[in-house]
XYZ file of C-alpha atoms in Angstrom:
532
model
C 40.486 66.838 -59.457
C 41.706 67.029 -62.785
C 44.847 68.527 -64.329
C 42.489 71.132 -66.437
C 40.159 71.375 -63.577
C 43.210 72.516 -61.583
C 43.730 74.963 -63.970
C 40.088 76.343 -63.976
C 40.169 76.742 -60.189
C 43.296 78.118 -59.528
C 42.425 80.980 -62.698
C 39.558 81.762 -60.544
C 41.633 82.607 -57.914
C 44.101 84.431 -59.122
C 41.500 86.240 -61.318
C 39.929 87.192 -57.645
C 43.180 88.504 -56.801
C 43.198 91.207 -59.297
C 46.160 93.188 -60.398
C 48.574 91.999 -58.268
C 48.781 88.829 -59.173
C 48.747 89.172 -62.959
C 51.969 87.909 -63.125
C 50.997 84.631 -61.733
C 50.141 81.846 -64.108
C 47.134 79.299 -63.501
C 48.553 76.580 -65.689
C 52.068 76.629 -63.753
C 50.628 76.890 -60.567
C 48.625 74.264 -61.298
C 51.825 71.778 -62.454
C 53.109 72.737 -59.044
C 50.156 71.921 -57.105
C 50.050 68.710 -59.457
C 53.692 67.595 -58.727
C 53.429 68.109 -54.873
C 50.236 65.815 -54.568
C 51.225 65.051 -50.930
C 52.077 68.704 -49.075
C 52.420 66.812 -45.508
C 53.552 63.704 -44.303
C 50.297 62.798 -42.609
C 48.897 62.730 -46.066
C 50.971 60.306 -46.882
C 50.407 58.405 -44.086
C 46.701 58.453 -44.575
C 47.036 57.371 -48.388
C 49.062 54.679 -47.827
C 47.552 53.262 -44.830
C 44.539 52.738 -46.633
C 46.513 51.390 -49.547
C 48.185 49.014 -46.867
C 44.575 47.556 -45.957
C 43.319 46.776 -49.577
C 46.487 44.977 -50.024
C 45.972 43.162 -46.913
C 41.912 42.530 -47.607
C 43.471 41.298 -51.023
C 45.904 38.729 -49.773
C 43.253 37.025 -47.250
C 41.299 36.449 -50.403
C 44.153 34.965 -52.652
C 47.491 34.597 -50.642
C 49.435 35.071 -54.019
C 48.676 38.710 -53.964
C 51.448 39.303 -51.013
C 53.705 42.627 -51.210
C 57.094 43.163 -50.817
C 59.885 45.434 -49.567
C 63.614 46.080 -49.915
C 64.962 47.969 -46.708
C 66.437 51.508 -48.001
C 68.864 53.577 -45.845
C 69.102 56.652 -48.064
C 65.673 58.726 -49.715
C 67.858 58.178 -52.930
C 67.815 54.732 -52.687
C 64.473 54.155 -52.047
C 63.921 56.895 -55.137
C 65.696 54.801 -57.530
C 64.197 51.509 -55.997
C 60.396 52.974 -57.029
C 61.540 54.457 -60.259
C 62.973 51.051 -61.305
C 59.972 48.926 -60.243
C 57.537 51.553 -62.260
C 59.899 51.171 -65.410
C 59.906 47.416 -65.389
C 56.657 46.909 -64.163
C 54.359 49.563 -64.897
C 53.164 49.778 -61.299
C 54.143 50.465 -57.772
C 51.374 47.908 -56.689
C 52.063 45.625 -53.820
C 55.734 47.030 -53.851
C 56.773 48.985 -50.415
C 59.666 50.135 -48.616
C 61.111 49.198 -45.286
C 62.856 51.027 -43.130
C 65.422 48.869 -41.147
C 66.905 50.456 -37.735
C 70.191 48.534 -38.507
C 71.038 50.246 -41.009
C 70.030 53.526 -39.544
C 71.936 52.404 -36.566
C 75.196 51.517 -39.182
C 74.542 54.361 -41.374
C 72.935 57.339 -40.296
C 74.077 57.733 -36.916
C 75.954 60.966 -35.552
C 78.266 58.032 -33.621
C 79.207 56.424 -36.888
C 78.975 52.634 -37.810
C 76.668 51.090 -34.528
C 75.655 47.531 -33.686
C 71.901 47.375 -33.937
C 71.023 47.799 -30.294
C 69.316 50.903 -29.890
C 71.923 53.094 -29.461
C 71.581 55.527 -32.356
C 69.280 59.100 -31.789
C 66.304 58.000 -32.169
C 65.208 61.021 -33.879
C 67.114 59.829 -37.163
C 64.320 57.414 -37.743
C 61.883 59.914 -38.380
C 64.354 61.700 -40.035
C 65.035 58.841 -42.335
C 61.550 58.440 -43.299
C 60.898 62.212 -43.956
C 64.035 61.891 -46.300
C 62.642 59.108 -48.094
C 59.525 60.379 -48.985
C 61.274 63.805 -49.992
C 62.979 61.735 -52.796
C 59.585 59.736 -53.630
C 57.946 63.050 -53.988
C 60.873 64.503 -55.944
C 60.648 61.270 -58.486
C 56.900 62.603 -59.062
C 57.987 65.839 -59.879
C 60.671 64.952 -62.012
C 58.640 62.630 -64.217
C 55.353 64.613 -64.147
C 57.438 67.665 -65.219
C 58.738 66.062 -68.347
C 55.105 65.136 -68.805
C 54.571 68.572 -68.996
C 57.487 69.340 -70.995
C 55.616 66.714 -73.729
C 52.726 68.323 -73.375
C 53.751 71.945 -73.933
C 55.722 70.313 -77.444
C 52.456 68.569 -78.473
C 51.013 71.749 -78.299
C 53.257 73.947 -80.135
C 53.316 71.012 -82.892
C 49.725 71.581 -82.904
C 48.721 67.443 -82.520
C 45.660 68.408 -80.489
C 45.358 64.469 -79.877
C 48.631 63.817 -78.491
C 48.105 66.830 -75.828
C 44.629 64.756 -74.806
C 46.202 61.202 -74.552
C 49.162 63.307 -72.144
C 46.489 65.406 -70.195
C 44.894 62.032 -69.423
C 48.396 60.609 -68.606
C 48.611 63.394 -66.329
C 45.527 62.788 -64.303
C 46.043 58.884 -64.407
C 49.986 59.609 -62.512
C 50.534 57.041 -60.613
C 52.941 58.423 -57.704
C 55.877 56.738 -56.676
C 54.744 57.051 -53.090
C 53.859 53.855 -51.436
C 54.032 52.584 -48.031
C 56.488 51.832 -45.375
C 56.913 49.517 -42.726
C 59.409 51.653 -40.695
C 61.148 50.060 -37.710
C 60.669 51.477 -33.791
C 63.273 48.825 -32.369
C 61.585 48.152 -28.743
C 60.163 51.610 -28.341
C 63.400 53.552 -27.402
C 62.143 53.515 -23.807
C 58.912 53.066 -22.033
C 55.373 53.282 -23.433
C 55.615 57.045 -23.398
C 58.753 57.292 -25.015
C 56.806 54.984 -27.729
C 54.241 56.908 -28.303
C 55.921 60.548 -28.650
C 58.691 58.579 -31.288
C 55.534 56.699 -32.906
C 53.851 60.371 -33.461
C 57.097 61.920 -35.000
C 57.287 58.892 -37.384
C 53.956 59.016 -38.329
C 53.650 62.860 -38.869
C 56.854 61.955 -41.443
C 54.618 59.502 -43.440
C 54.955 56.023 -41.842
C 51.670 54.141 -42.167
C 53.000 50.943 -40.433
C 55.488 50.448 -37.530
C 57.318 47.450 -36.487
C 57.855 47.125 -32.783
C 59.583 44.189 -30.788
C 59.015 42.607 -27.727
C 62.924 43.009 -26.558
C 63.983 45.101 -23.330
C 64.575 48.560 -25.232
C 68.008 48.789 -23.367
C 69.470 45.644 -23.819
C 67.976 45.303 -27.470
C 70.090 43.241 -29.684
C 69.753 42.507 -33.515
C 67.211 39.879 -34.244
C 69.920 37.912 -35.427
C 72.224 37.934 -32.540
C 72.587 36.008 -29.446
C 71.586 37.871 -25.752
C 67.922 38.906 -26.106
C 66.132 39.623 -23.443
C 62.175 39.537 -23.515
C 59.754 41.550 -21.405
C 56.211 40.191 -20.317
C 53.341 40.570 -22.142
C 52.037 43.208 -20.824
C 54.989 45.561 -20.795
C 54.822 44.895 -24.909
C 51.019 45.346 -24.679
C 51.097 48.865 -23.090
C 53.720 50.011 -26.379
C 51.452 48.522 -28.568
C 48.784 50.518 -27.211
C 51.066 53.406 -27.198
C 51.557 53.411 -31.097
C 47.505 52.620 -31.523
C 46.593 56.359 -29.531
C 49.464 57.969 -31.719
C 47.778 56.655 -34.767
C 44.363 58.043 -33.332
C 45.603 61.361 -32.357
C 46.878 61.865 -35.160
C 44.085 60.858 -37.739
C 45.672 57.964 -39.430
C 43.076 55.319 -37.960
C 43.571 52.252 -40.423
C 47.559 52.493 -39.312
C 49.230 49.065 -38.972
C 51.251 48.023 -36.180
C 53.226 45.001 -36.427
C 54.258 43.325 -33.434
C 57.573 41.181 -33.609
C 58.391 38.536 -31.375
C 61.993 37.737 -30.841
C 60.974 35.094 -28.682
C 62.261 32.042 -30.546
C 66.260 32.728 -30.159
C 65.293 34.583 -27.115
C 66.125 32.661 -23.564
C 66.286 35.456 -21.370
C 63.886 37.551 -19.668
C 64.478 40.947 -17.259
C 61.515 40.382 -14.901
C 59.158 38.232 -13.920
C 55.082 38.875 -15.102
C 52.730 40.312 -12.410
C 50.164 37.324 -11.701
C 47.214 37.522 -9.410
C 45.542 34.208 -10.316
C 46.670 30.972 -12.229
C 46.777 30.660 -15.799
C 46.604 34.227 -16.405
C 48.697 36.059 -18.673
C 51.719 37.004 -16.073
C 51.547 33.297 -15.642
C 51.955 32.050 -18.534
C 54.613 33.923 -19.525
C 56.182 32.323 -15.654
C 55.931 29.111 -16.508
C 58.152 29.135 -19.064
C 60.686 30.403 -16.890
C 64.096 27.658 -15.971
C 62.667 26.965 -12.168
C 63.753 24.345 -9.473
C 61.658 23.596 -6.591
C 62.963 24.456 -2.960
C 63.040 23.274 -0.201
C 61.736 25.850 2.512
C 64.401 24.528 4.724
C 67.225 25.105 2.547
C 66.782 28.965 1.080
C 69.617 30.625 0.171
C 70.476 34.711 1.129
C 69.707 36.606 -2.204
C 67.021 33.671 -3.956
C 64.027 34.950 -5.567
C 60.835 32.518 -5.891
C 57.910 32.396 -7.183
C 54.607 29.530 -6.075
C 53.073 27.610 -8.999
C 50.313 24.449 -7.813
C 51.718 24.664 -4.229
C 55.307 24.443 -4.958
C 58.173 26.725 -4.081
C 59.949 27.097 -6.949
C 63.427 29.401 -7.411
C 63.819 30.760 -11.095
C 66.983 30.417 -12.211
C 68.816 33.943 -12.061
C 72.187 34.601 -14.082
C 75.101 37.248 -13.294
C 73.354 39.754 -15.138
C 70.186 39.787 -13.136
C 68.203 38.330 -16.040
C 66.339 35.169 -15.338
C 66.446 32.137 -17.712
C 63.814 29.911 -19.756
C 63.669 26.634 -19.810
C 65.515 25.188 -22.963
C 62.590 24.213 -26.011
C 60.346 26.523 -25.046
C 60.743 29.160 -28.079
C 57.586 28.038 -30.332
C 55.202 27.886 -27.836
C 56.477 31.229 -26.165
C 56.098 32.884 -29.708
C 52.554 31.250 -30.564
C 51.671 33.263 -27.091
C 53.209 36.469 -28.291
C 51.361 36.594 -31.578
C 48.249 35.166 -30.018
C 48.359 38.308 -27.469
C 49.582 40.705 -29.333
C 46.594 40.422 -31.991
C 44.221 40.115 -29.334
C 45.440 43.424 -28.195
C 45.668 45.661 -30.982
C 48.513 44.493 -33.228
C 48.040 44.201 -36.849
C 50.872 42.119 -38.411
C 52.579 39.658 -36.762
C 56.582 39.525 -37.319
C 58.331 36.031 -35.972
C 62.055 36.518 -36.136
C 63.365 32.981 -37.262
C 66.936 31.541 -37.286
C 66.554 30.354 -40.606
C 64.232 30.431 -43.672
C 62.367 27.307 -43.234
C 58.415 27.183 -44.700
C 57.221 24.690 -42.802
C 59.067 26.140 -39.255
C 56.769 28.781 -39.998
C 53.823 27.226 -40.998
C 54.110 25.239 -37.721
C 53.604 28.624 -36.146
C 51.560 30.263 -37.728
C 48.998 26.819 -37.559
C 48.686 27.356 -34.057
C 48.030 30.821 -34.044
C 45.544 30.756 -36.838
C 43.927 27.897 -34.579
C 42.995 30.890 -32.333
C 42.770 34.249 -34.925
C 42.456 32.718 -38.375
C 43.293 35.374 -40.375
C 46.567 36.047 -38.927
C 49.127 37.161 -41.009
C 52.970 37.831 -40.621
C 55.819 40.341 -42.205
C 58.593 38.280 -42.782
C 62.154 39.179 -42.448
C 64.103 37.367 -45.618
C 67.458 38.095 -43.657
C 71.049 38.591 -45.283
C 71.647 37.200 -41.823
C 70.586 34.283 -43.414
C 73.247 31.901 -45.601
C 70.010 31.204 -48.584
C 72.749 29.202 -50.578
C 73.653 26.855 -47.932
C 70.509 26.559 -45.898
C 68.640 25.631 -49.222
C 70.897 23.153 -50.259
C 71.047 21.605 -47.063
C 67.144 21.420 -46.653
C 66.852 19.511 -50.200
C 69.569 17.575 -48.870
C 68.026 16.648 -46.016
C 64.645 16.067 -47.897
C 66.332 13.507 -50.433
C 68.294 11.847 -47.606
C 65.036 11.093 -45.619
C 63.656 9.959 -49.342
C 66.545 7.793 -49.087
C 68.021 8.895 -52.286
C 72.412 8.541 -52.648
C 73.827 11.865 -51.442
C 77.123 9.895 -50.794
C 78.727 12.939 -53.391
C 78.030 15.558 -51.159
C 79.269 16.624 -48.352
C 76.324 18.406 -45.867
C 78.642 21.308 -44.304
C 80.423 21.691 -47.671
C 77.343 22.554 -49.868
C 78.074 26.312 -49.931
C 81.263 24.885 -51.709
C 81.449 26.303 -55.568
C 82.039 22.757 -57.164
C 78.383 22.340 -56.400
C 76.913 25.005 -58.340
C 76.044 23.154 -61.055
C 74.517 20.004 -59.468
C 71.296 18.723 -59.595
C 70.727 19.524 -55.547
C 72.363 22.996 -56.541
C 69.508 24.058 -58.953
C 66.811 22.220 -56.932
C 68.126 24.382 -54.388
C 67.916 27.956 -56.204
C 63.902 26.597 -57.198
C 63.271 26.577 -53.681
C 64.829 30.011 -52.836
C 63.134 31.329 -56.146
C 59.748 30.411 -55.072
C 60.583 30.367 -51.102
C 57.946 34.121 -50.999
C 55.514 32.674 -53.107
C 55.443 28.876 -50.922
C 55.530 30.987 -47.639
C 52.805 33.386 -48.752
C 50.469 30.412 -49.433
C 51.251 27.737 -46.596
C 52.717 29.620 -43.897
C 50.646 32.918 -43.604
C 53.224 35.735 -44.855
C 51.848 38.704 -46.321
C 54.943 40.698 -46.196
C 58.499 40.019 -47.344
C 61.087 42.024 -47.288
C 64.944 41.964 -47.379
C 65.968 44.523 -44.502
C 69.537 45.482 -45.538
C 70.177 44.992 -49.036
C 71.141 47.977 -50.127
C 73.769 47.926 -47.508
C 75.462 44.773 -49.534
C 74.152 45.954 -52.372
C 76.337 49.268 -52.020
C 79.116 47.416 -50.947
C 78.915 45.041 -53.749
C 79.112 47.485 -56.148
C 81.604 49.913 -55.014
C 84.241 46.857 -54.672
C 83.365 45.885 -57.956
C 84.519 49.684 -59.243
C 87.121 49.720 -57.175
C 88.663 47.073 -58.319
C 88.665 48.144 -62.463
C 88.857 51.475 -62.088
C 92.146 51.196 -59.324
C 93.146 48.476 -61.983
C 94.741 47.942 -65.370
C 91.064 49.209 -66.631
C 91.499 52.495 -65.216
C 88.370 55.084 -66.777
C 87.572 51.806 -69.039
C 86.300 50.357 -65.325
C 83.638 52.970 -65.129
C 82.950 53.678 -68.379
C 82.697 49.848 -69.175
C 80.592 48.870 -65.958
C 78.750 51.776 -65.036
C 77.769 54.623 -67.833
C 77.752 52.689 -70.335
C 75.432 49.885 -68.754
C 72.943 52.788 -67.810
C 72.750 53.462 -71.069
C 71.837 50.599 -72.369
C 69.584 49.352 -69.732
C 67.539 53.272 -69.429
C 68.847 53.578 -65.934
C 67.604 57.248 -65.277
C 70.436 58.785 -63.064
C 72.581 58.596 -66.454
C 71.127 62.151 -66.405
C 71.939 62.842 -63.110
C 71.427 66.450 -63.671
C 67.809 65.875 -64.488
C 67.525 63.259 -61.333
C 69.209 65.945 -58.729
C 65.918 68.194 -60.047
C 67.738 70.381 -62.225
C 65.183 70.635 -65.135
C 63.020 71.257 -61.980
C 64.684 74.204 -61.042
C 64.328 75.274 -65.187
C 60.751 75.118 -64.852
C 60.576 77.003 -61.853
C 62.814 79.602 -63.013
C 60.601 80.124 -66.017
C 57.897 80.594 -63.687
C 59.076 83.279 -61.679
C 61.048 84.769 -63.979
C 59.638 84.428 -67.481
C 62.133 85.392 -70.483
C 64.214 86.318 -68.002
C 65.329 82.954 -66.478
C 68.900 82.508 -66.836
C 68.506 78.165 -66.903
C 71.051 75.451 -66.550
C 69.394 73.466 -69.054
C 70.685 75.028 -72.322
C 73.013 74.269 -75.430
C 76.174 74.043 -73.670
C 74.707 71.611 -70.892
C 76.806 68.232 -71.494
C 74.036 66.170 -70.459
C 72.744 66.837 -73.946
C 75.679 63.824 -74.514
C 72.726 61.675 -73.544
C 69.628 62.778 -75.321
C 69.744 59.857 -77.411
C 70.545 57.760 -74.110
């Protein structure tokens, strides 16, 4: 529906009305309908989910249209994130957010600062994500409203064909609203506690969940040591879990993305149920650290299990977990993503311990020997040391090229007095291409940094602490902040207008006509920046 058709309708209905609504306007109830495009968060949900699926269609036809995320722990984050990617790319395509539960879990807990294992409320996830999209909504407002603002001047100026060229601005808005890939840990419990988190997410607007195949109370950061897997089919039921929430709920093209931690995972709590051989509780058993027993020589306490007529004793640690044999990580995850697409799962997530293409490609070969369009969201970890891992692969490369790397020293590369070197800037090629190489040879639709805002916002606030603590005093802030978002059109330099103030003008002037008493007048300082 158009802007002016919007207009039309809504002066219908408030000509209906009669009398008592003669105060009411149709054109600024129409802006308002306009700037809140999305009144619920299963709209968005609905909107982006389909967007998710073009993008996805899109990338099995050309694997250089992938999509990307940066993992956002505050809505204004993830506000300023899409405002910056429309100004300096005229488009919010193929650019989404993540939500990470580490930083929820070290940033928005009730607890304080918490190790990502679960242990935050889970009800601050769906909190997170209702925040986020608050913000996204608010960046609409704010920019359609000064569209308005341009169009009410063009007006008054009387350039009829500057008010036509805005109007069709106006109905061509693209919103800062794009989707998430929001992060459910291992479920927060069992398959019902899944699926009632899973609704509460989506009703806030999450189109895609991320779910892991780790024991939900002894859940450890991806990066970490001391995972513990369950069997398949404890991860299937979850899976299916999130699928009915999507149902119930509406949003049937929603994406689930099922991560294995399986490769830098050795432990497992239970088990798998088998009835016959080779089935899926099998499978997952023969992976398990087993020696064969002798009948004559069993222990008080042992547990066993029979494979080909053997008796065969798993071996069981301290903890009650049981152990996998050593090696056995690929092949454990090349099951997990082979299952876990056969039953219901989307996206395929393969937690690595470094950010090696053709690790992944190995992977992702196998699986695609079985579901050929398989695809993966890939986690482009700040876990990860990119500087040295880099330099070490093309020094491994031009070692096996036999090629003199006598001048280097292979644990030493992260070392400074490298930075300029030839295997230094080979190095930062690889890492600037490393999406685009992965999205072609190994399968990955998806990248996305989880927690770079986190070191982003530490980065920065060191770097102001430092000058403005300093000898630089004011000149720190003025020098390295302001006067930078100045220069480089950073919006929040009007953070008046960003916190919705001119909002709040428009509004007032709404309900109050000539009687508004609005912030936004003469003696406003943020007039300072009108030529900004």
């Amino acid at each position: 529906m158009t802007y002016q058709t919007q207009i039309d309708a809504l002066g219908k209905t408030i000509g209906q009305a009669g009398a008592p609504w003669n105060a009411i306007d149709a054109e600024s109830a129409a802006r308002m309908r306009v700037q809140n495009r999305f009144p619920t968060g299963l709209d968005i949900a609905k909107y982006t989910a389909k967007i998710m699926r073009q993008d996805m269609d899109a990338y099995d036809a050309d694997p250089a249209a992938y999509t990307q995320s940066l993992g956002c722990w505050h809505g204004f984050i993830g506000q300023q994130k899409m405002i910056s990617i429309k100004k300096h790319f005229g488009t919010t395509k193929r650019k989404y957010l993540y939500l990470s539960g580490w930083m929820v879990a070290a940033l928005r807990s009730d607890f304080g600062p918490l190790p990502d294992q679960s242990m935050h409320e889970k009800t601050s996830v769906p909190a997170l994500i209702e925040e986020l999209y608050t913000f996204l909504k608010q960046a609409d407002a704010r920019e359609l409203g000064m569209m308005f603002r341009a169009l009410d001047d063009a007006r008054e100026a009387g350039d009829e064909l500057e008010a036509k060229r805005l109007e069709t601005a106006i109905d061509n808005h693209e919103t800062h609203v794009v989707p998430i890939i929001a992060d459910i840990d291992a479920g927060f419990g069992n398959a019902e506690a899944t699926y009632l988190l899973a609704k509460k997410m989506i009703e806030a607007g999450a189109c895609a969940l991320q779910i892991e195949n780790q024991v939900s109370d002894e859940k450890q950061c991806g990066h970490q040591d001391g995972k513990v897997t369950v069997p398949h089919e404890d991860f299937l039921q979850k899976i299916r879990a999130i699928r009915y929430a999507f149902l119930e709920l509406g949003v049937e093209d929603g994406i689930i993305v099922a991560r294995t931690d399986s490769l830098g995972a050795g432990l497992t709590k239970q088990i798998a149920y088998s009835t016959e051989p080779g089935d899926l509780g099998d499978q997952y058993n023969s992976f398990l650290d087993a020696d064969e027993v002798d009948p004559a020589n069993v222990t008080n306490g042992q547990v066993f299990i029979s494979r080909d007529g053997k008796l065969l004793a798993p071996k069981r640690l301290p903890s009650n977990l049981y152990q996998f044999r050593p090696g056995t990580g690929e092949d454990r995850v090349v099951l997990d993503c082979i299952t876990s697409l056969q039953n219901g799962a989307d996206l395929l997530w393969i937690e690595t311990e470094k950010p090696h293409v053709e690790q992944i490609a190995g992977m992702v070969d196998r699986i695609r020997e079985v579901v050929p369009n398989a695809k993966l969201v890939y986690n482009n970890s700040p876990s990860f040391n990119w500087t040295l891992n880099f330099r070490q692969q093309v020094f491994d490369a031009w070692q096996e090229e036999g090629k003199d790397v006598s001048v280097y020293e292979r644990d030493k590369l992260m070392a400074a007095e490298y930075d300029g070197t030839e295997l230094a800037q080979q190095a930062d090629e690889k890492i600037r291409t490393f999406q685009a190489d992965a999205a072609k040879r190994a399968g990955i639709f998806h990248h996305l940094i989880t927690l770079p805002t986190y070191h982003t916002a530490a980065l920065s606030t060191d770097n102001l602490a430092k000058r403005y603590f300093g000898e630089e005093g004011m000149l720190g802030y003025v020098q390295q902040v302001q006067r930078r978002e100045i220069r480089e059109g950073i919006a929040c330099v009007k953070h008046q207008n960003m916190a919705g103030s001119d909002i709040g003008d428009d509004h007032k002037e709404y309900f109050a006509g000539e009687a508004a008493l609005k912030a936004g007048g003469k003696d406003n300082t943020m007039n300072q920046f009108e030529a900004a």
